[in-house]
PDB file of C-alpha atoms and ligand atoms in Angstrom:
ATOM      1  CA  MET A 975     -21.126  -3.340 -16.514  1.00 79.00           C
ATOM      2  CA  ALA A 976     -20.421  -5.205 -13.316  1.00 91.00           C
ATOM      3  CA  SER A 977     -18.666  -8.633 -13.327  1.00 95.00           C
ATOM      4  CA  SER A 978     -20.640 -11.665 -12.401  1.00 96.00           C
ATOM      5  CA  GLN A 979     -18.542 -12.109  -9.174  1.00 97.00           C
ATOM      6  CA  GLU A 980     -19.320  -8.432  -8.281  1.00 97.00           C
ATOM      7  CA  LEU A 981     -22.976  -9.099  -8.656  1.00 98.00           C
ATOM      8  CA  VAL A 982     -22.765 -12.262  -6.462  1.00 98.00           C
ATOM      9  CA  GLU A 983     -20.869 -10.259  -3.766  1.00 98.00           C
ATOM     10  CA  TRP A 984     -23.350  -7.290  -4.002  1.00 98.00           C
ATOM     11  CA  GLU A 985     -26.223  -9.739  -3.731  1.00 98.00           C
ATOM     12  CA  ARG A 986     -24.729 -11.568  -0.649  1.00 98.00           C
ATOM     13  CA  VAL A 987     -24.320  -8.131   1.094  1.00 98.00           C
ATOM     14  CA  GLY A 988     -27.874  -6.938  -0.096  1.00 98.00           C
ATOM     15  CA  ILE A 989     -29.496  -9.949   1.326  1.00 98.00           C
ATOM     16  CA  GLU A 990     -27.656  -9.598   4.752  1.00 98.00           C
ATOM     17  CA  LEU A 991     -28.739  -5.998   4.953  1.00 98.00           C
ATOM     18  CA  ALA A 992     -32.216  -6.653   3.909  1.00 98.00           C
ATOM     19  CA  MET A 993     -32.650  -9.300   6.532  1.00 98.00           C
ATOM     20  CA  GLU A 994     -31.182  -6.916   9.180  1.00 98.00           C
ATOM     21  CA  ALA A 995     -33.692  -4.181   7.914  1.00 98.00           C
ATOM     22  CA  GLY A 996     -36.400  -6.852   8.254  1.00 98.00           C
ATOM     23  CA  LYS A 997     -35.402  -7.367  11.902  1.00 98.00           C
ATOM     24  CA  MET A 998     -35.793  -3.511  12.521  1.00 97.00           C
ATOM     25  CA  MET A 999     -39.428  -3.631  10.936  1.00 97.00           C
ATOM     26  CA  VAL A1000     -40.341  -6.626  13.114  1.00 97.00           C
ATOM     27  CA  SER A1001     -39.088  -5.120  16.322  1.00 96.00           C
ATOM     28  CA  ALA A1002     -40.726  -1.715  15.671  1.00 95.00           C
ATOM     29  CA  SER A1003     -44.175  -3.352  14.403  1.00 94.00           C
ATOM     30  CA  GLY A1004     -47.137  -2.172  16.403  1.00 91.00           C
ATOM     31  CA  ARG A1005     -45.483   0.765  18.115  1.00 85.00           C
ATOM     32  CA  ASN A1006     -46.466   3.299  15.381  1.00 68.00           C
ATOM     33  CA  THR A1007     -44.622   6.145  16.882  1.00 66.00           C
ATOM     34  CA  ASN A1008     -43.869   9.317  15.020  1.00 82.00           C
ATOM     35  CA  ILE A1009     -45.933   8.904  11.909  1.00 87.00           C
ATOM     36  CA  ASP A1010     -45.615  11.772   9.453  1.00 87.00           C
ATOM     37  CA  THR A1011     -47.484  12.333   6.311  1.00 88.00           C
ATOM     38  CA  LYS A1012     -46.175  13.255   2.883  1.00 84.00           C
ATOM     39  CA  ALA A1013     -48.365  14.075  -0.334  1.00 83.00           C
ATOM     40  CA  SER A1014     -51.518  13.570   1.686  1.00 87.00           C
ATOM     41  CA  PHE A1015     -53.003  12.312   4.937  1.00 88.00           C
ATOM     42  CA  ALA A1016     -52.734   8.906   3.325  1.00 87.00           C
ATOM     43  CA  ASP A1017     -49.035   8.837   2.314  1.00 82.00           C
ATOM     44  CA  LEU A1018     -47.362   8.039   5.489  1.00 84.00           C
ATOM     45  CA  VAL A1019     -43.703   7.817   6.811  1.00 86.00           C
ATOM     46  CA  THR A1020     -42.665   6.433  10.249  1.00 89.00           C
ATOM     47  CA  GLU A1021     -39.532   6.735  12.163  1.00 93.00           C
ATOM     48  CA  THR A1022     -38.760   3.265  11.058  1.00 95.00           C
ATOM     49  CA  ASP A1023     -38.635   4.018   7.375  1.00 94.00           C
ATOM     50  CA  LYS A1024     -36.187   6.677   8.197  1.00 94.00           C
ATOM     51  CA  ALA A1025     -34.016   4.469  10.563  1.00 96.00           C
ATOM     52  CA  VAL A1026     -33.880   1.598   8.062  1.00 97.00           C
ATOM     53  CA  GLU A1027     -32.941   3.873   5.207  1.00 96.00           C
ATOM     54  CA  ALA A1028     -30.170   5.540   7.332  1.00 96.00           C
ATOM     55  CA  PHE A1029     -28.998   1.972   8.272  1.00 98.00           C
ATOM     56  CA  LEU A1030     -28.931   0.725   4.710  1.00 98.00           C
ATOM     57  CA  PHE A1031     -27.189   3.724   3.320  1.00 97.00           C
ATOM     58  CA  GLY A1032     -24.622   3.729   6.259  1.00 97.00           C
ATOM     59  CA  GLU A1033     -23.659   0.102   5.461  1.00 98.00           C
ATOM     60  CA  ILE A1034     -23.686   0.376   1.661  1.00 98.00           C
ATOM     61  CA  GLY A1035     -21.232   3.382   2.013  1.00 97.00           C
ATOM     62  CA  LYS A1036     -18.867   1.379   4.046  1.00 97.00           C
ATOM     63  CA  LYS A1037     -18.930  -1.639   2.041  1.00 97.00           C
ATOM     64  CA  PHE A1038     -18.885  -0.032  -1.290  1.00 98.00           C
ATOM     65  CA  PRO A1039     -17.647   3.555  -1.066  1.00 97.00           C
ATOM     66  CA  SER A1040     -17.707   4.360  -4.747  1.00 96.00           C
ATOM     67  CA  HIS A1041     -21.448   3.315  -5.074  1.00 97.00           C
ATOM     68  CA  LYS A1042     -24.278   5.695  -5.172  1.00 96.00           C
ATOM     69  CA  THR A1043     -27.555   5.615  -3.322  1.00 96.00           C
ATOM     70  CA  ILE A1044     -31.188   6.795  -3.924  1.00 96.00           C
ATOM     71  CA  GLY A1045     -33.710   6.259  -1.255  1.00 94.00           C
ATOM     72  CA  GLU A1046     -37.335   7.048  -0.534  1.00 89.00           C
ATOM     73  CA  GLU A1047     -36.959   8.965   2.632  1.00 87.00           C
ATOM     74  CA  SER A1048     -33.957  11.117   1.630  1.00 86.00           C
ATOM     75  CA  ALA A1049     -35.533  11.851  -1.704  1.00 88.00           C
ATOM     76  CA  SER A1050     -38.941  12.724  -0.163  1.00 79.00           C
ATOM     77  CA  ASP A1051     -37.668  15.145   2.589  1.00 76.00           C
ATOM     78  CA  GLY A1052     -35.586  16.794  -0.068  1.00 72.00           C
ATOM     79  CA  SER A1053     -32.276  16.011   1.688  1.00 72.00           C
ATOM     80  CA  ALA A1054     -30.923  14.051  -1.322  1.00 70.00           C
ATOM     81  CA  LYS A1055     -32.574  14.446  -4.831  1.00 73.00           C
ATOM     82  CA  CYS A1056     -32.744  11.486  -7.253  1.00 83.00           C
ATOM     83  CA  VAL A1057     -29.258  11.914  -9.078  1.00 88.00           C
ATOM     84  CA  TRP A1058     -29.198   8.747 -11.270  1.00 92.00           C
ATOM     85  CA  THR A1059     -25.875   8.139 -13.015  1.00 94.00           C
ATOM     86  CA  ASP A1060     -24.009   5.258 -14.701  1.00 96.00           C
ATOM     87  CA  ALA A1061     -22.360   4.432 -11.459  1.00 96.00           C
ATOM     88  CA  PRO A1062     -23.617   1.341  -9.429  1.00 98.00           C
ATOM     89  CA  THR A1063     -26.558   2.926  -7.653  1.00 97.00           C
ATOM     90  CA  TRP A1064     -28.503   1.323  -4.895  1.00 98.00           C
ATOM     91  CA  ILE A1065     -32.184   2.187  -5.112  1.00 97.00           C
ATOM     92  CA  ILE A1066     -34.001   1.640  -1.862  1.00 97.00           C
ATOM     93  CA  ASP A1067     -37.261   1.571  -0.491  1.00 97.00           C
ATOM     94  CA  PRO A1068     -36.811   0.995   3.315  1.00 97.00           C
ATOM     95  CA  ILE A1069     -40.363   0.103   3.949  1.00 97.00           C
ATOM     96  CA  ASP A1070     -42.462  -0.551   0.786  1.00 97.00           C
ATOM     97  CA  GLY A1071     -46.053  -0.656   2.168  1.00 97.00           C
ATOM     98  CA  THR A1072     -45.688   1.832   5.015  1.00 96.00           C
ATOM     99  CA  MET A1073     -49.592   2.086   5.371  1.00 95.00           C
ATOM    100  CA  ASN A1074     -49.662  -1.759   5.946  1.00 96.00           C
ATOM    101  CA  PHE A1075     -46.668  -1.530   8.161  1.00 96.00           C
ATOM    102  CA  VAL A1076     -48.502   1.163  10.375  1.00 95.00           C
ATOM    103  CA  HIS A1077     -51.594  -1.005  10.405  1.00 95.00           C
ATOM    104  CA  THR A1078     -49.580  -4.270  11.052  1.00 96.00           C
ATOM    105  CA  PHE A1079     -51.189  -5.624   7.851  1.00 97.00           C
ATOM    106  CA  PRO A1080     -48.300  -8.109   7.138  1.00 98.00           C
ATOM    107  CA  PHE A1081     -47.977  -7.331   3.335  1.00 98.00           C
ATOM    108  CA  THR A1082     -44.858  -4.965   3.586  1.00 98.00           C
ATOM    109  CA  CYS A1083     -41.135  -5.302   2.582  1.00 98.00           C
ATOM    110  CA  VAL A1084     -37.810  -3.707   2.167  1.00 98.00           C
ATOM    111  CA  SER A1085     -36.994  -3.362  -1.453  1.00 98.00           C
ATOM    112  CA  ILE A1086     -33.509  -2.874  -3.044  1.00 98.00           C
ATOM    113  CA  GLY A1087     -32.632  -2.613  -6.732  1.00 98.00           C
ATOM    114  CA  VAL A1088     -29.124  -1.920  -7.942  1.00 98.00           C
ATOM    115  CA  THR A1089     -28.444  -0.305 -11.442  1.00 98.00           C
ATOM    116  CA  VAL A1090     -25.458  -0.082 -13.446  1.00 98.00           C
ATOM    117  CA  ASN A1091     -25.435   2.124 -16.492  1.00 97.00           C
ATOM    118  CA  LYS A1092     -29.010   2.975 -15.742  1.00 96.00           C
ATOM    119  CA  LYS A1093     -29.917  -0.829 -16.023  1.00 97.00           C
ATOM    120  CA  VAL A1094     -31.286  -2.690 -13.083  1.00 98.00           C
ATOM    121  CA  VAL A1095     -28.873  -5.721 -12.459  1.00 98.00           C
ATOM    122  CA  LEU A1096     -29.899  -6.779  -9.040  1.00 98.00           C
ATOM    123  CA  GLY A1097     -33.153  -6.856  -7.017  1.00 98.00           C
ATOM    124  CA  ILE A1098     -33.786  -8.093  -3.363  1.00 98.00           C
ATOM    125  CA  VAL A1099     -37.148  -7.680  -1.894  1.00 98.00           C
ATOM    126  CA  TYR A1100     -37.712  -9.070   1.642  1.00 98.00           C
ATOM    127  CA  SER A1101     -40.796  -9.252   3.489  1.00 98.00           C
ATOM    128  CA  PRO A1102     -40.043 -10.175   7.141  1.00 98.00           C
ATOM    129  CA  PHE A1103     -43.748 -10.733   8.239  1.00 98.00           C
ATOM    130  CA  LEU A1104     -44.464 -13.193   5.237  1.00 97.00           C
ATOM    131  CA  ASP A1105     -40.895 -14.606   5.623  1.00 96.00           C
ATOM    132  CA  LYS A1106     -40.374 -14.159   1.809  1.00 98.00           C
ATOM    133  CA  LEU A1107     -37.138 -13.172   0.274  1.00 98.00           C
ATOM    134  CA  TYR A1108     -37.174 -12.476  -3.443  1.00 98.00           C
ATOM    135  CA  THR A1109     -33.879 -12.214  -5.422  1.00 98.00           C
ATOM    136  CA  ALA A1110     -32.726 -11.880  -8.951  1.00 98.00           C
ATOM    137  CA  ARG A1111     -29.446 -11.090 -10.600  1.00 98.00           C
ATOM    138  CA  ILE A1112     -29.487 -10.276 -14.271  1.00 98.00           C
ATOM    139  CA  GLY A1113     -29.460 -13.376 -16.404  1.00 98.00           C
ATOM    140  CA  CYS A1114     -29.665 -15.641 -13.478  1.00 98.00           C
ATOM    141  CA  GLY A1115     -33.316 -16.466 -12.838  1.00 98.00           C
ATOM    142  CA  ALA A1116     -35.550 -15.258  -9.867  1.00 98.00           C
ATOM    143  CA  PHE A1117     -35.887 -16.934  -6.624  1.00 98.00           C
ATOM    144  CA  CYS A1118     -38.055 -16.898  -3.510  1.00 98.00           C
ATOM    145  CA  ASN A1119     -36.357 -18.126  -0.412  1.00 98.00           C
ATOM    146  CA  GLY A1120     -33.765 -19.659  -2.688  1.00 98.00           C
ATOM    147  CA  ARG A1121     -36.341 -21.624  -4.846  1.00 98.00           C
ATOM    148  CA  PRO A1122     -36.742 -20.751  -8.616  1.00 98.00           C
ATOM    149  CA  ILE A1123     -40.004 -18.862  -9.421  1.00 98.00           C
ATOM    150  CA  LYS A1124     -41.714 -18.436 -12.636  1.00 98.00           C
ATOM    151  CA  VAL A1125     -44.712 -16.424 -13.885  1.00 98.00           C
ATOM    152  CA  ARG A1126     -48.078 -18.043 -14.885  1.00 97.00           C
ATOM    153  CA  PRO A1127     -48.826 -17.700 -18.629  1.00 94.00           C
ATOM    154  CA  CYS A1128     -52.296 -16.403 -18.329  1.00 95.00           C
ATOM    155  CA  ALA A1129     -54.025 -16.961 -21.715  1.00 92.00           C
ATOM    156  CA  THR A1130     -56.735 -14.351 -21.901  1.00 96.00           C
ATOM    157  CA  PHE A1131     -57.468 -11.059 -20.266  1.00 97.00           C
ATOM    158  CA  LYS A1132     -60.828 -12.397 -19.095  1.00 97.00           C
ATOM    159  CA  GLU A1133     -58.935 -14.930 -16.965  1.00 98.00           C
ATOM    160  CA  ALA A1134     -56.392 -12.522 -15.425  1.00 98.00           C
ATOM    161  CA  LEU A1135     -56.136 -11.551 -11.805  1.00 98.00           C
ATOM    162  CA  LEU A1136     -55.163  -8.181 -11.725  1.00 98.00           C
ATOM    163  CA  ILE A1137     -53.741  -6.012  -9.027  1.00 98.00           C
ATOM    164  CA  ALA A1138     -54.319  -2.176  -8.798  1.00 98.00           C
ATOM    165  CA  GLU A1139     -53.658   0.373  -6.086  1.00 97.00           C
ATOM    166  CA  LEU A1140     -55.232   3.720  -5.051  1.00 95.00           C
ATOM    167  CA  GLY A1141     -51.861   5.427  -4.469  1.00 91.00           C
ATOM    168  CA  GLY A1142     -51.153   8.056  -1.910  1.00 86.00           C
ATOM    169  CA  SER A1143     -52.723  11.146  -3.447  1.00 89.00           C
ATOM    170  CA  ARG A1144     -56.190  12.366  -2.420  1.00 92.00           C
ATOM    171  CA  GLU A1145     -56.642  15.123  -5.053  1.00 91.00           C
ATOM    172  CA  GLU A1146     -59.943  15.131  -6.935  1.00 94.00           C
ATOM    173  CA  GLU A1147     -58.424  14.760 -10.323  1.00 93.00           C
ATOM    174  CA  TRP A1148     -56.350  11.744  -9.101  1.00 93.00           C
ATOM    175  CA  LYS A1149     -59.392  10.122  -7.406  1.00 94.00           C
ATOM    176  CA  LYS A1150     -61.393  10.356 -10.638  1.00 96.00           C
ATOM    177  CA  ALA A1151     -58.489   8.998 -12.772  1.00 96.00           C
ATOM    178  CA  VAL A1152     -57.870   5.971 -10.617  1.00 96.00           C
ATOM    179  CA  PHE A1153     -61.550   5.034 -10.430  1.00 96.00           C
ATOM    180  CA  LYS A1154     -61.920   5.406 -14.214  1.00 97.00           C
ATOM    181  CA  ASN A1155     -58.996   3.197 -14.735  1.00 97.00           C
ATOM    182  CA  LEU A1156     -60.259   0.618 -12.301  1.00 97.00           C
ATOM    183  CA  GLN A1157     -63.614   0.594 -13.735  1.00 97.00           C
ATOM    184  CA  SER A1158     -62.075  -0.151 -17.176  1.00 97.00           C
ATOM    185  CA  VAL A1159     -60.511  -3.265 -16.109  1.00 98.00           C
ATOM    186  CA  ALA A1160     -62.573  -4.554 -13.132  1.00 97.00           C
ATOM    187  CA  TRP A1161     -65.474  -6.102 -15.167  1.00 97.00           C
ATOM    188  CA  ILE A1162     -63.475  -7.594 -18.024  1.00 98.00           C
ATOM    189  CA  SER A1163     -60.941  -9.697 -15.813  1.00 98.00           C
ATOM    190  CA  HIS A1164     -61.325 -12.260 -13.231  1.00 98.00           C
ATOM    191  CA  SER A1165     -61.151  -9.705 -10.425  1.00 98.00           C
ATOM    192  CA  VAL A1166     -58.823  -7.113  -9.057  1.00 98.00           C
ATOM    193  CA  ARG A1167     -56.645  -7.042  -5.886  1.00 98.00           C
ATOM    194  CA  SER A1168     -55.269  -4.209  -3.901  1.00 97.00           C
ATOM    195  CA  LEU A1169     -52.673  -5.349  -1.329  1.00 97.00           C
ATOM    196  CA  GLY A1170     -50.627  -1.981  -0.687  1.00 97.00           C
ATOM    197  CA  SER A1171     -47.058  -2.844  -1.556  1.00 98.00           C
ATOM    198  CA  ALA A1172     -45.804  -2.236  -5.227  1.00 98.00           C
ATOM    199  CA  ALA A1173     -42.684  -4.354  -4.792  1.00 98.00           C
ATOM    200  CA  LEU A1174     -44.625  -7.371  -3.256  1.00 98.00           C
ATOM    201  CA  ASN A1175     -47.432  -7.087  -5.840  1.00 98.00           C
ATOM    202  CA  THR A1176     -44.954  -7.327  -8.539  1.00 98.00           C
ATOM    203  CA  CYS A1177     -43.103 -10.296  -6.788  1.00 98.00           C
ATOM    204  CA  TYR A1178     -46.562 -12.061  -6.523  1.00 98.00           C
ATOM    205  CA  ILE A1179     -46.728 -11.843 -10.465  1.00 98.00           C
ATOM    206  CA  ALA A1180     -43.184 -13.310 -10.611  1.00 98.00           C
ATOM    207  CA  GLU A1181     -44.360 -16.094  -8.389  1.00 98.00           C
ATOM    208  CA  GLY A1182     -47.423 -16.748 -10.629  1.00 98.00           C
ATOM    209  CA  PHE A1183     -50.073 -15.723  -7.842  1.00 98.00           C
ATOM    210  CA  ALA A1184     -51.367 -12.835 -10.114  1.00 98.00           C
ATOM    211  CA  ASP A1185     -51.217 -11.808 -13.745  1.00 98.00           C
ATOM    212  CA  ALA A1186     -50.835  -8.143 -14.082  1.00 98.00           C
ATOM    213  CA  TYR A1187     -50.424  -4.997 -11.966  1.00 98.00           C
ATOM    214  CA  TYR A1188     -50.490  -1.240 -12.944  1.00 98.00           C
ATOM    215  CA  GLU A1189     -50.080   1.973 -10.947  1.00 97.00           C
ATOM    216  CA  PHE A1190     -49.390   5.573 -11.784  1.00 96.00           C
ATOM    217  CA  GLY A1191     -47.396   7.698  -9.216  1.00 94.00           C
ATOM    218  CA  LEU A1192     -44.828   5.001  -8.224  1.00 96.00           C
ATOM    219  CA  HIS A1193     -41.376   6.220  -7.699  1.00 95.00           C
ATOM    220  CA  CYS A1194     -38.037   4.519  -8.833  1.00 96.00           C
ATOM    221  CA  TRP A1195     -37.501   2.846  -5.380  1.00 97.00           C
ATOM    222  CA  ASP A1196     -40.933   1.074  -5.708  1.00 97.00           C
ATOM    223  CA  MET A1197     -40.104  -0.365  -9.200  1.00 97.00           C
ATOM    224  CA  ALA A1198     -36.332  -0.989  -9.199  1.00 97.00           C
ATOM    225  CA  GLY A1199     -35.859  -4.097  -7.079  1.00 98.00           C
ATOM    226  CA  CYS A1200     -39.071  -5.848  -8.013  1.00 98.00           C
ATOM    227  CA  SER A1201     -38.816  -5.159 -11.876  1.00 98.00           C
ATOM    228  CA  ILE A1202     -35.865  -7.352 -12.336  1.00 98.00           C
ATOM    229  CA  ILE A1203     -37.293 -10.098 -10.138  1.00 98.00           C
ATOM    230  CA  LEU A1204     -40.141 -10.262 -12.401  1.00 98.00           C
ATOM    231  CA  THR A1205     -38.330 -10.149 -15.780  1.00 98.00           C
ATOM    232  CA  GLU A1206     -36.116 -12.812 -14.523  1.00 98.00           C
ATOM    233  CA  ALA A1207     -39.090 -14.954 -13.660  1.00 98.00           C
ATOM    234  CA  GLY A1208     -40.126 -14.558 -17.360  1.00 98.00           C
ATOM    235  CA  GLY A1209     -42.525 -11.687 -16.958  1.00 98.00           C
ATOM    236  CA  VAL A1210     -42.510  -8.181 -18.406  1.00 98.00           C
ATOM    237  CA  VAL A1211     -42.503  -4.523 -17.144  1.00 98.00           C
ATOM    238  CA  MET A1212     -43.638  -1.613 -19.370  1.00 97.00           C
ATOM    239  CA  ASP A1213     -44.662   2.043 -19.312  1.00 96.00           C
ATOM    240  CA  THR A1214     -48.467   2.103 -19.045  1.00 95.00           C
ATOM    241  CA  LYS A1215     -48.480   3.624 -22.527  1.00 93.00           C
ATOM    242  CA  GLY A1216     -46.938   0.418 -23.863  1.00 94.00           C
ATOM    243  CA  GLY A1217     -43.119   1.472 -24.352  1.00 92.00           C
ATOM    244  CA  PRO A1218     -40.251   0.296 -22.551  1.00 94.00           C
ATOM    245  CA  ILE A1219     -40.195   0.883 -18.764  1.00 93.00           C
ATOM    246  CA  ASP A1220     -38.544   4.039 -17.445  1.00 94.00           C
ATOM    247  CA  ILE A1221     -38.219   3.719 -13.636  1.00 94.00           C
ATOM    248  CA  MET A1222     -38.114   7.462 -13.257  1.00 93.00           C
ATOM    249  CA  SER A1223     -41.303   8.052 -15.091  1.00 91.00           C
ATOM    250  CA  ARG A1224     -43.694   7.182 -12.349  1.00 94.00           C
ATOM    251  CA  ARG A1225     -45.763   4.817 -14.512  1.00 94.00           C
ATOM    252  CA  PHE A1226     -45.669   1.056 -14.211  1.00 96.00           C
ATOM    253  CA  ILE A1227     -47.298  -2.091 -15.820  1.00 98.00           C
ATOM    254  CA  ALA A1228     -46.035  -5.471 -14.557  1.00 98.00           C
ATOM    255  CA  SER A1229     -47.314  -8.657 -16.103  1.00 98.00           C
ATOM    256  CA  GLY A1230     -46.690 -12.447 -16.499  1.00 98.00           C
ATOM    257  CA  THR A1231     -47.006 -12.010 -20.277  1.00 98.00           C
ATOM    258  CA  GLY A1232     -46.467  -9.533 -22.889  1.00 97.00           C
ATOM    259  CA  SER A1233     -49.937  -9.926 -24.399  1.00 97.00           C
ATOM    260  CA  ILE A1234     -51.670  -9.220 -21.157  1.00 98.00           C
ATOM    261  CA  ALA A1235     -49.560  -6.260 -20.419  1.00 97.00           C
ATOM    262  CA  LYS A1236     -50.395  -4.870 -23.845  1.00 97.00           C
ATOM    263  CA  GLN A1237     -53.970  -5.425 -23.433  1.00 97.00           C
ATOM    264  CA  LEU A1238     -53.856  -3.716 -19.945  1.00 97.00           C
ATOM    265  CA  SER A1239     -52.061  -0.663 -21.568  1.00 97.00           C
ATOM    266  CA  ASP A1240     -54.524  -0.597 -24.399  1.00 97.00           C
ATOM    267  CA  THR A1241     -57.492  -0.629 -21.999  1.00 97.00           C
ATOM    268  CA  LEU A1242     -56.498   1.959 -19.428  1.00 97.00           C
ATOM    269  CA  PRO A1243     -58.360   5.199 -20.530  1.00 95.00           C
ATOM    270  CA  VAL A1244     -56.398   7.640 -18.392  1.00 93.00           C
ATOM    271  CA  HIS A1245     -52.444   7.812 -18.619  1.00 90.00           C
ATOM    272  CA  LEU A1246     -51.469  10.391 -15.956  1.00 86.00           C
ATOM    273  CA  GLU A1247     -48.472  12.367 -16.721  1.00 85.00           C
ATOM    274  CA  LEU A1248     -46.536  13.149 -13.501  1.00 87.00           C
ATOM    275  CA  GLU A1249     -43.412  14.897 -12.528  1.00 87.00           C
ATOM    276  CA  ARG A1250     -40.342  12.642 -12.968  1.00 89.00           C
ATOM    277  CA  ASP A1251     -38.248  11.414 -10.082  1.00 88.00           C
TER     278      ASP A1251
HETATM  279  C1  LIG B2061     -46.450   2.695  -1.617  1.00 77.08           C
HETATM  280  C2  LIG B2061     -47.027   1.234  -1.809  1.00 77.08           C
HETATM  281  C3  LIG B2061     -48.489   1.265  -2.303  1.00 77.08           C
HETATM  282  C4  LIG B2061     -48.512   2.083  -3.605  1.00 77.08           C
HETATM  283  C5  LIG B2061     -47.998   3.396  -3.403  1.00 77.08           C
HETATM  284  C6  LIG B2061     -46.509   3.455  -2.831  1.00 77.08           C
HETATM  285  P1  LIG B2061     -44.515   3.236   0.166  1.00 77.08           P
HETATM  286  O1  LIG B2061     -45.022   2.801  -1.244  1.00 77.08           O
HETATM  287  O2  LIG B2061     -46.116   0.691  -2.673  1.00 77.08           O
HETATM  288  O3  LIG B2061     -48.688  -0.001  -2.737  1.00 77.08           O
HETATM  289  O4  LIG B2061     -49.743   2.202  -3.896  1.00 77.08           O
HETATM  290  O5  LIG B2061     -48.166   4.310  -4.432  1.00 77.08           O
HETATM  291  O6  LIG B2061     -46.132   4.833  -2.552  1.00 77.08           O
HETATM  292  O7  LIG B2061     -44.983   4.771   0.375  1.00 77.08           O
HETATM  293  O8  LIG B2061     -45.270   2.397   1.197  1.00 77.08           O
HETATM  294  O9  LIG B2061     -43.124   2.977   0.203  1.00 77.08           O
END
C-alpha cells in the first residue's frame, strides 16, 4: 500500500499533468484532424488522444520510473496490452468522450486512476471545457475544484435520474441489447440522459446531479479514476450483475446509493459478456 504522503505527491503530480493535458485538448479543439476509427465508425480516436497519452506516459515515466501505465490508445492499437500488476499503475483515458471532443460538445475530459495492489487509490478527472477538476484519494473524500462533493440519496427508482450510453459498437446484437436494457429502465425512472463520457457521467453522480449510470463495454481506463471519486463521495460502483466491481470486466454500474444500484442491476434484462481488458 502507498503511504499517505506518497498519495498526496502522486495526486499533486497527477493534477498538474491533467491540467496540461486539458490545455492540449483546448488548443486542439475544433481542428479535428486525423480522426481514425476503432471498433466501428462511431468509435473514434484523434491525434490529440494519442498526443495526450504519449505526454502523460512520458511525464509519469520520468517522475515515477517504477510505476506502470495502462492507457486507452496504446492498449487499443496493440502496442501495449493491459498488464495489470500489484505495482502502482496509472490507468489513463487521455480523452474520455472522444466523440464529444470531435464534435466540440464540451462534455469531455482526461481521466486518471492509480491502482496499488489492484485497488484504485487515487482518481483525477479534469474537464477543461467545463472547468471542472474532480479528485479523490482513498479515505479522504471527493472534491470538485477543491470543494467537497456528496451524492444525492435518491429514495426510489421512480425518482431516479439515470444515465445510459449507446457505446461504441454498431453490431446488431449490441444494438438490440442496448435498446432492450434502455427500454427496461426508461419508463420506470424519472428519465434517462446520455452525455458521452463515462468518467464525467460518474462524477456527475458523485456531485449529486444524477442517481445511477450503467454501461456495458467500458474499459478499465473509463472506470478507474471516476470510480474512486464516486465511492469517496458516498456512492457505489458494482458489476452489472450485482457483485463487486472488476474494472477489467467491461461492465459497470455507478450509483449514489446501494439500493438504486441493486434495483438497476435486477432490472436490466441483458448482461453482455465481453472479452476482458
Ligand atoms: C467512451 C465514452 C462514452 C462511452 C464509450 C466510451 P472514449 O470513451 O466514455 O461515454 O459510451 O463506451 O468508450 O472512447 O471517448 O474514451
